[in-house]
Every structure is written in structure tokens, then in C-alpha cells.
Coordinates of C-alpha atoms in Angstrom, one line a residue:
M17 CA 75.7 13.1 -32.4
K18 CA 73.9 13.9 -29.1
T19 CA 70.2 13.6 -29.0
S20 CA 68.4 16.1 -26.8
P21 CA 65.5 15.2 -24.6
P22 CA 62.0 16.4 -25.4
A23 CA 61.6 20.2 -25.1
A24 CA 58.8 19.8 -22.5
D25 CA 61.3 18.2 -20.1
T26 CA 63.8 20.3 -18.2
R27 CA 67.2 18.9 -17.1
P28 CA 68.8 21.4 -14.8
G29 CA 70.8 18.8 -12.8
K30 CA 74.0 17.0 -14.0
R31 CA 74.4 13.2 -13.3
T32 CA 76.7 10.5 -14.6
G33 CA 75.3 9.3 -17.9
G34 CA 72.5 11.9 -18.0
K35 CA 70.6 14.8 -16.4
R36 CA 68.3 14.7 -13.3
V37 CA 65.1 16.7 -13.1
N38 CA 64.6 19.0 -10.1
G39 CA 61.9 17.8 -7.7
E40 CA 61.9 14.2 -9.0
G41 CA 64.8 12.9 -6.9
T42 CA 66.0 9.8 -8.8
I43 CA 64.4 10.5 -12.2
Y44 CA 67.0 11.6 -14.7
Y45 CA 67.8 11.6 -18.4
R46 CA 70.2 9.0 -19.9
E47 CA 71.8 10.6 -22.9
D48 CA 73.5 7.3 -23.9
K49 CA 70.1 5.6 -24.1
N50 CA 68.0 8.6 -25.1
L51 CA 65.6 7.6 -22.4
W52 CA 64.4 8.9 -19.1
C53 CA 65.4 6.7 -16.1
A54 CA 64.4 6.1 -12.5
I55 CA 66.2 4.0 -9.8
I56 CA 64.8 2.8 -6.5
T57 CA 66.6 1.0 -3.7
V58 CA 65.1 -2.4 -3.0
S59 CA 67.3 -3.6 -0.1
R60 CA 70.6 -3.1 1.7
H61 CA 72.8 -6.1 2.5
P62 CA 73.1 -6.3 6.4
G63 CA 76.7 -7.3 6.3
T64 CA 78.3 -5.5 3.4
G65 CA 75.9 -2.6 3.1
R66 CA 75.7 -3.2 -0.6
L67 CA 72.5 -1.8 -2.2
T68 CA 70.2 -3.7 -4.5
R69 CA 68.3 -1.4 -6.9
R70 CA 65.6 -1.6 -9.5
T71 CA 65.7 0.6 -12.6
V72 CA 62.9 1.6 -15.0
Y73 CA 63.1 3.5 -18.3
G74 CA 60.7 5.5 -20.4
K75 CA 60.5 7.8 -23.4
T76 CA 59.1 10.7 -21.3
Q77 CA 59.5 11.9 -17.7
K78 CA 55.8 11.3 -17.1
E79 CA 56.1 7.7 -18.1
V80 CA 59.0 7.0 -15.8
H81 CA 57.3 8.9 -13.0
T82 CA 54.3 6.6 -13.3
K83 CA 56.5 3.5 -13.3
L84 CA 58.4 4.8 -10.3
Q85 CA 55.2 5.3 -8.3
G86 CA 54.3 1.7 -9.1
L87 CA 57.6 0.6 -7.7
K88 CA 57.2 2.7 -4.6
K89 CA 53.7 1.3 -4.0
A90 CA 55.0 -2.3 -4.4
Q91 CA 57.7 -1.5 -1.9
A92 CA 55.2 -0.1 0.6
E93 CA 53.1 -3.3 0.2
G94 CA 56.1 -5.5 0.6
T95 CA 55.9 -7.0 -2.8
L96 CA 58.9 -5.3 -4.4
R97 CA 61.7 -7.8 -5.0
A98 CA 65.3 -7.6 -6.1
P99 CA 65.9 -8.6 -9.8
D100 CA 66.0 -12.4 -10.1
R101 CA 67.6 -14.1 -13.1
T102 CA 66.0 -17.4 -12.4
T103 CA 64.4 -18.8 -15.6
L104 CA 61.5 -21.1 -15.8
K105 CA 63.9 -23.9 -16.8
D106 CA 65.9 -23.3 -13.6
W107 CA 62.7 -23.2 -11.5
S108 CA 61.3 -26.4 -13.0
A109 CA 64.3 -28.3 -11.7
E110 CA 63.7 -26.9 -8.2
Y111 CA 60.0 -27.6 -8.4
L112 CA 60.4 -31.2 -9.5
Q113 CA 63.0 -31.8 -6.9
N114 CA 60.6 -30.6 -4.2
A115 CA 57.6 -32.4 -5.7
K116 CA 59.4 -35.8 -6.0
G117 CA 58.7 -36.8 -2.5
R118 CA 55.0 -35.8 -2.6
L119 CA 54.0 -37.3 -5.9
K120 CA 53.4 -40.9 -7.0
A121 CA 56.3 -42.2 -9.1
G122 CA 54.1 -42.4 -12.2
T123 CA 52.8 -38.9 -11.7
Y124 CA 56.3 -37.5 -11.2
Q125 CA 57.5 -39.2 -14.4
S126 CA 54.6 -37.7 -16.3
Y127 CA 55.3 -34.2 -14.9
E128 CA 59.0 -34.3 -15.7
L129 CA 58.4 -35.6 -19.2
N130 CA 55.7 -33.1 -20.1
I131 CA 57.6 -30.2 -18.7
R132 CA 60.7 -31.2 -20.6
L133 CA 59.0 -31.9 -23.9
Y134 CA 56.3 -29.2 -24.0
V135 CA 56.7 -26.4 -21.5
L136 CA 60.5 -25.7 -21.6
P137 CA 60.8 -25.4 -25.4
H138 CA 58.3 -22.5 -25.2
L139 CA 59.0 -20.8 -21.9
G140 CA 62.2 -22.3 -20.5
N141 CA 64.5 -19.3 -21.2
I142 CA 62.1 -16.7 -19.8
R143 CA 62.9 -15.3 -16.3
L144 CA 60.2 -16.0 -13.7
E145 CA 59.8 -12.3 -12.9
Q146 CA 59.4 -11.5 -16.6
L147 CA 57.0 -14.2 -17.5
T148 CA 53.6 -12.9 -18.6
A149 CA 50.2 -14.2 -19.2
R150 CA 50.7 -13.5 -22.9
D151 CA 53.8 -15.8 -22.9
V152 CA 51.8 -18.6 -21.4
T153 CA 48.9 -18.0 -23.8
H154 CA 51.3 -18.3 -26.8
M155 CA 52.4 -21.7 -25.4
I156 CA 48.9 -22.9 -24.9
N157 CA 47.8 -21.9 -28.4
A158 CA 51.0 -23.4 -30.0
L159 CA 50.6 -26.7 -28.2
A160 CA 46.9 -26.9 -29.0
E161 CA 47.7 -26.6 -32.7
E162 CA 50.8 -28.8 -32.7
K163 CA 50.1 -31.5 -30.1
G164 CA 46.4 -31.3 -29.4
V165 CA 44.1 -29.8 -26.8
R166 CA 44.8 -32.3 -24.0
T167 CA 48.6 -31.8 -24.2
S168 CA 48.0 -28.0 -24.1
Q169 CA 45.7 -28.2 -21.1
Y170 CA 48.2 -30.4 -19.2
A171 CA 51.1 -28.1 -20.0
R172 CA 49.2 -25.1 -18.7
M173 CA 48.4 -26.9 -15.5
L174 CA 52.1 -27.7 -15.0
V175 CA 53.1 -24.1 -15.5
S176 CA 50.4 -23.0 -13.0
L177 CA 51.7 -25.6 -10.5
M178 CA 55.3 -24.3 -10.8
L179 CA 54.2 -20.7 -10.5
N180 CA 52.0 -21.5 -7.5
Y181 CA 55.1 -23.0 -5.8
A182 CA 57.1 -19.8 -6.7
V183 CA 54.4 -17.6 -5.2
A184 CA 54.2 -19.7 -2.0
L185 CA 58.0 -19.2 -1.6
D186 CA 57.7 -15.5 -2.2
V187 CA 59.8 -15.7 -5.3
I188 CA 57.2 -13.9 -7.5
P189 CA 54.1 -11.9 -6.4
R190 CA 51.5 -13.7 -8.5
N191 CA 50.7 -16.6 -10.8
V192 CA 50.3 -15.2 -14.3
A193 CA 49.0 -18.5 -15.6
K194 CA 45.8 -17.9 -13.7
N195 CA 45.0 -15.1 -16.1
T196 CA 45.0 -17.5 -19.1
K197 CA 42.2 -19.8 -20.3
P198 CA 42.8 -23.4 -21.2
P199 CA 41.6 -24.5 -24.6
K200 CA 38.3 -26.3 -24.7
A201 CA 38.4 -29.9 -25.9
E202 CA 35.5 -31.1 -28.1
R203 CA 33.5 -33.6 -26.1
K204 CA 33.9 -36.9 -27.7
E205 CA 31.1 -39.4 -27.8
M206 CA 31.5 -42.0 -25.1
L207 CA 31.8 -45.5 -26.4
F208 CA 30.5 -48.5 -24.6
W209 CA 29.1 -51.9 -25.4
E210 CA 25.4 -52.9 -25.5
P211 CA 24.4 -56.0 -23.6
P212 CA 24.5 -58.3 -26.7
E213 CA 28.1 -57.3 -27.3
I214 CA 29.0 -58.0 -23.7
R215 CA 27.6 -61.5 -23.9
T216 CA 29.3 -62.1 -27.3
F217 CA 32.7 -61.0 -25.9
L218 CA 32.4 -63.0 -22.7
Q219 CA 31.5 -66.1 -24.7
H220 CA 34.5 -65.5 -27.0
V221 CA 37.0 -65.3 -24.1
K222 CA 35.9 -68.4 -22.3
G223 CA 38.9 -70.4 -21.3
H224 CA 41.4 -67.5 -21.8
R225 CA 43.9 -66.9 -19.0
L226 CA 42.4 -63.4 -18.4
E227 CA 38.8 -64.4 -18.7
S228 CA 38.0 -63.5 -15.1
L229 CA 39.9 -60.2 -15.4
F230 CA 37.6 -59.1 -18.3
H231 CA 34.6 -60.3 -16.4
L232 CA 35.7 -58.4 -13.3
A233 CA 36.2 -55.2 -15.3
L234 CA 32.7 -55.4 -16.7
S235 CA 31.1 -56.2 -13.4
T236 CA 32.8 -53.6 -11.3
G237 CA 34.2 -50.9 -13.6
M238 CA 37.7 -51.2 -12.0
R239 CA 40.6 -49.5 -13.7
K240 CA 43.3 -51.6 -15.4
A241 CA 46.0 -50.6 -12.8
E242 CA 43.6 -51.6 -10.0
L243 CA 42.9 -55.0 -11.6
L244 CA 46.6 -55.7 -11.9
G245 CA 47.2 -54.8 -8.3
L246 CA 44.7 -57.1 -6.8
R247 CA 45.9 -59.7 -4.3
W248 CA 44.2 -62.8 -3.0
S249 CA 44.5 -61.4 0.5
D250 CA 42.3 -58.5 -0.7
L251 CA 39.4 -60.9 -1.2
T252 CA 37.4 -61.7 2.0
G253 CA 34.1 -63.5 1.4
D254 CA 32.3 -61.5 -1.2
T255 CA 34.2 -58.3 -0.6
L256 CA 37.2 -57.2 -2.7
S257 CA 39.4 -54.5 -1.3
I258 CA 41.4 -52.2 -3.6
R259 CA 44.6 -51.3 -1.8
Q260 CA 47.3 -51.1 -4.5
T261 CA 47.8 -50.7 -8.2
V262 CA 50.4 -51.7 -10.8
V263 CA 51.6 -49.0 -13.1
R264 CA 54.5 -48.7 -15.6
I265 CA 57.4 -46.5 -14.4
A266 CA 60.5 -46.3 -16.5
Y267 CA 59.4 -49.4 -18.5
T268 CA 59.0 -51.4 -15.4
P269 CA 55.7 -52.7 -13.8
T270 CA 55.6 -51.1 -10.4
I271 CA 53.3 -51.7 -7.4
Q272 CA 52.1 -48.6 -5.6
T273 CA 49.1 -47.3 -3.6
P274 CA 46.1 -45.7 -5.4
K275 CA 46.5 -42.1 -6.4
T276 CA 43.6 -40.8 -4.3
D277 CA 41.9 -41.8 -1.0
A278 CA 38.7 -42.5 -3.0
G279 CA 40.7 -45.1 -5.0
T280 CA 41.2 -47.1 -1.9
R281 CA 37.8 -48.8 -1.5
D282 CA 35.9 -52.1 -0.9
I283 CA 33.6 -53.6 -3.6
I284 CA 30.9 -56.2 -3.0
L285 CA 31.0 -58.9 -5.7
D286 CA 28.1 -60.8 -7.2
P287 CA 28.0 -64.6 -7.0
T288 CA 28.9 -65.1 -10.7
T289 CA 32.0 -62.9 -10.4
L290 CA 33.1 -64.8 -7.3
T291 CA 32.8 -68.1 -9.3
H292 CA 35.1 -66.7 -12.0
L293 CA 37.6 -65.7 -9.3
Q294 CA 37.5 -69.2 -7.8
A295 CA 38.3 -70.6 -11.2
R296 CA 41.1 -68.1 -11.5
R297 CA 42.5 -69.3 -8.1
A298 CA 42.8 -72.9 -9.3
D299 CA 44.6 -71.7 -12.5
W300 CA 46.9 -69.5 -10.3
E301 CA 47.9 -72.4 -8.1
T302 CA 48.7 -74.5 -11.2
E303 CA 50.9 -71.7 -12.5
R304 CA 52.7 -71.4 -9.2
D305 CA 53.2 -75.2 -8.9
L306 CA 54.6 -75.3 -12.5
A307 CA 57.0 -72.5 -11.7
A308 CA 58.2 -74.4 -8.6
Q309 CA 58.7 -77.6 -10.8
T310 CA 60.9 -75.7 -13.2
G311 CA 62.9 -74.0 -10.4
T312 CA 61.5 -70.5 -11.1
P313 CA 61.2 -68.5 -7.9
W314 CA 57.6 -67.4 -7.3
P315 CA 57.7 -63.9 -5.6
D316 CA 55.5 -63.2 -2.6
H317 CA 53.4 -60.5 -4.3
D318 CA 50.2 -62.6 -3.9
L319 CA 48.9 -61.0 -7.1
I320 CA 45.7 -62.4 -8.7
Y321 CA 46.9 -61.4 -12.2
P322 CA 50.7 -61.7 -12.4
D323 CA 52.7 -62.9 -15.3
R324 CA 53.4 -66.6 -15.5
N325 CA 56.3 -66.2 -13.1
G326 CA 54.4 -64.4 -10.4
Q327 CA 55.8 -61.0 -11.3
P328 CA 53.6 -57.9 -11.7
L329 CA 52.2 -57.8 -15.2
M330 CA 53.1 -54.9 -17.5
P331 CA 49.9 -52.9 -18.2
W332 CA 50.5 -52.8 -22.0
R333 CA 50.2 -56.6 -22.1
I334 CA 46.6 -56.4 -21.0
D335 CA 46.0 -54.0 -24.0
H336 CA 47.8 -56.5 -26.3
H337 CA 45.5 -59.4 -25.3
W338 CA 42.5 -57.1 -25.2
R339 CA 42.9 -55.8 -28.8
A340 CA 43.5 -59.3 -30.2
L341 CA 40.4 -60.7 -28.5
R342 CA 38.2 -57.7 -29.2
D343 CA 39.1 -57.6 -32.9
S344 CA 38.4 -61.3 -33.4
C345 CA 34.8 -61.1 -32.5
P346 CA 31.8 -59.0 -33.8
V347 CA 31.8 -56.1 -31.3
K348 CA 32.5 -52.4 -31.5
A349 CA 36.2 -51.5 -31.3
I350 CA 36.3 -49.8 -27.9
R351 CA 39.3 -49.3 -25.5
F352 CA 39.9 -51.4 -22.5
H353 CA 39.1 -48.4 -20.3
D354 CA 35.7 -48.2 -22.0
L355 CA 34.7 -51.4 -20.2
R356 CA 34.5 -49.0 -17.1
H357 CA 32.1 -46.8 -19.0
T358 CA 30.1 -49.8 -20.1
Y359 CA 29.7 -50.9 -16.5
A360 CA 28.7 -47.4 -15.3
T361 CA 26.2 -47.0 -18.1
L362 CA 24.5 -50.3 -17.4
A363 CA 24.6 -49.6 -13.6
I364 CA 22.8 -46.2 -14.1
A365 CA 20.3 -47.7 -16.6
S366 CA 19.5 -50.4 -14.0
G367 CA 18.7 -47.7 -11.4
M368 CA 21.8 -47.8 -9.2
D369 CA 22.1 -44.7 -7.0
V370 CA 24.7 -42.3 -8.4
R371 CA 26.5 -42.0 -5.0
M372 CA 26.8 -45.7 -4.7
L373 CA 28.1 -45.9 -8.3
A374 CA 30.7 -43.1 -7.5
E375 CA 31.8 -45.2 -4.5
R376 CA 32.2 -48.3 -6.6
L377 CA 34.1 -46.5 -9.3
G378 CA 36.4 -44.8 -6.9
H379 CA 35.3 -41.2 -7.8
A380 CA 36.2 -38.7 -5.1
D381 CA 32.8 -37.1 -5.4
A382 CA 29.5 -38.0 -7.0
S383 CA 29.6 -34.8 -9.0
I384 CA 32.4 -36.4 -11.1
T385 CA 30.1 -39.3 -11.9
L386 CA 27.2 -37.0 -12.7
K387 CA 29.4 -35.0 -15.1
V388 CA 31.0 -38.0 -16.9
Y389 CA 27.7 -40.0 -17.3
S390 CA 25.3 -37.1 -17.8
H391 CA 24.1 -38.6 -21.1
V392 CA 22.8 -41.7 -19.4
L393 CA 21.2 -39.8 -16.5
T394 CA 19.3 -37.7 -19.0
S395 CA 17.5 -40.7 -20.4
Q396 CA 16.9 -42.0 -16.9
R397 CA 15.3 -38.7 -15.9
R398 CA 12.9 -39.0 -18.8
R399 CA 11.9 -42.5 -17.7
A400 CA 11.3 -41.0 -14.2
A401 CA 8.7 -38.5 -15.5
I402 CA 5.8 -40.8 -14.9
T403 CA 2.2 -39.7 -14.6
L404 CA 0.4 -39.0 -11.3
D405 CA -2.0 -41.8 -12.1
T406 CA 0.9 -44.3 -12.3
L407 CA 2.3 -43.0 -9.0
L408 CA -1.1 -43.4 -7.3
T409 CA -1.8 -46.8 -8.7
T410 CA 1.7 -48.1 -7.6
A411 CA 1.2 -46.6 -4.1
E412 CA -2.2 -48.1 -3.7
R413 CA -1.0 -51.6 -4.9
D414 CA 1.9 -51.6 -2.5
A415 CA -0.5 -50.6 0.4
T416 CA -2.7 -53.6 -0.1

């Protein structure tokens, strides 16, 4: 049974599959679909002359006319593209292939894993040109509920990176992920040790093979990967240079350069820390000599904290020793990374300039330090609110 178009629409023209309306050119009625239709030519192949077209449908002639005008506007602006069947799954493979040479191996591994596990199950089968902000929002909300806010935020960032790449190559006109909002994570209370706990722990680890590593972490705020990448050649006088890190890639400890330029830095060490490193040097030479006696090759990595055969130490082994030592003495159960927060908190409380602290921590900008340690800076600001009388008394005393 044929279905007639709405009475308000006229169909004086005959066309294959439907009727065309006078004065509208390519707008016509499709009887087989019971819809009005419009076609616009996107491009012509220079060799074969084959036309590439875009088609839009609507329930009324007016609706299709509006869509057609939108296509014509995009064509005039140069943003109208031929239909592309590339899905986000297809595009992710191309993006990762392009990014592989630009990213650190560990970062690439993280991108690939999170795209495969979290992005593609939600968006992988959707064409790039059909992907909407609503689709990305659904993924964000689902992951936040199923896997947590941080996973959701990371997945959204990866989608945005892939779409930015597509925009840069003129595959799509815009990045729809920019119209979405990442979920907000609840700010967790930062954990760190108080001075008595630091003294208790350092006393507890005396004589341990990694004693100097823990001391170095607490006195400099260095990251675990940076500590494991230190070489004896990086130590000149009282200056320790951070030039490489050790990270886990495909279950293998791997030496690489720091992620950012700010991560490559020099740190001045205090005399006590230097004494700990001198003791570590003696132990290191003993380990090297023992390896030579047993016929075990000692690699030329020059690492301060290798395994007992001179090879890069797997980062999780530090966590293993850390938890065992931490749990066997009366201190708060903080993470190894919280030693970095402990150092920063003590440094701010002692009056260290925030810009200097940012440099020692390897932050790209002091604003990062201000944001992360705002809780400590607040109490420092209160202490700075001294009376005018105190300021005058101090100035007068210093002048005499």
C-alpha cells in the first residue's frame, strides 16, 4: 500500500524512487522510505569523473530544505566532506601508530592499554563523522561508575587526543569531546609523615640495602623512577643530576629519559645525604666484586640502585621492600610516593621558596606546586600575618 506525502507538500515532478518538488532542485519525495530527501554533490573524481554525494532525509520538505542549506553552507566554507566509514577503532590504530615515535614507551603502553580496555568497548564501532558529544558523555559516565573517576578522565583525554589528530588531518571538522565535561574527582586528603615518624622509620631501616634510597627520597622528594635511574656519574661533588629514569615496560625494567624537560634537573644535596651515598658506594663496590667472583657479568649501567647483578631494578621491588619495612614500624601507612609529599610539606613549612621547591621536585611550573600543596601554604600564610609592631622591632634590631 502506497503512503502519500503530507498534503501541504506538492510533488509535480517524477523521479526514480520518488517525486521532486518544483523550485527545490534536488529535494524529492522517496515513496519507498516515506521520507523527503535531498542530495548534494561533494566532489568529482578527477580521473574517472565519478561523483561523490551526500544525502539527507526528513519527514517534511521544510526539514530537508533546512538540512540541505546546512550542507551547502559547509560546502561553501570548505568543511563538507565525503562520507567516511572509518570507525573510532580504525582511527585509534592509526593514531597509535603515528604517536608511537613521539611518546615515551611507557606512555605509549598506557595509551594503548586504556584505549583498548576502556574507550573501544564504548565507542569503537561508531564512525568518526557520526560520533557525538552525547556518545562521549555516555562513555565518561559509564566509566566513572564502573571503573572510577580517574579512569573516566583518562579515557576522555585519550578520545580528545585521537579526535584532535583527526581534525589536524582534516578527517573531521571538529573535536566533539571538547564539548564534554570530565567528571570531578573528590579531593583526597594528602598523606605525609610528621617529623617523629620520619625519624622512627629512618632508624628502623638502618643497615638495609636501600637505606640511602629512602633517605634520598625523604631529603629530595625524587620520584621512584628517578631514584632507580640514578648513576654514579650523575653525582658531582654535592650536585646530583637527574638524567634518566627506570620504568616498567612490558614487565621489563627499562631505562629512558625523563618525561618532561623539567624532570631533567640538578639537585644540591645536604652533607648527611652525601654521607649516606658514600656508604652506598662502598656497598655497591662490594656487590660488584662479589658478582665478578661468581662469574656474573656486571653491566655498564653505572646505576646507584641496581639489583644484585647490576641490572635495572624492577620498580615494584621497591614497593615490596617499602611496604614490608613500613608495616613493621609504628608509622602511618602511606605510599612510597607520599615520601615526595612529605618532603615538600616539610620544605614549605621550613620556609623554602615555592619556585625553588618546584625546581627541586621537577614541576614544569610553580603553579603546579602551589595547587598540589595549597593546604600547607595556607598555614604558612597565616604565620606570615604578623603585626606591624613585630615587623618594626625586627627591622630595628637588624639595623643595629
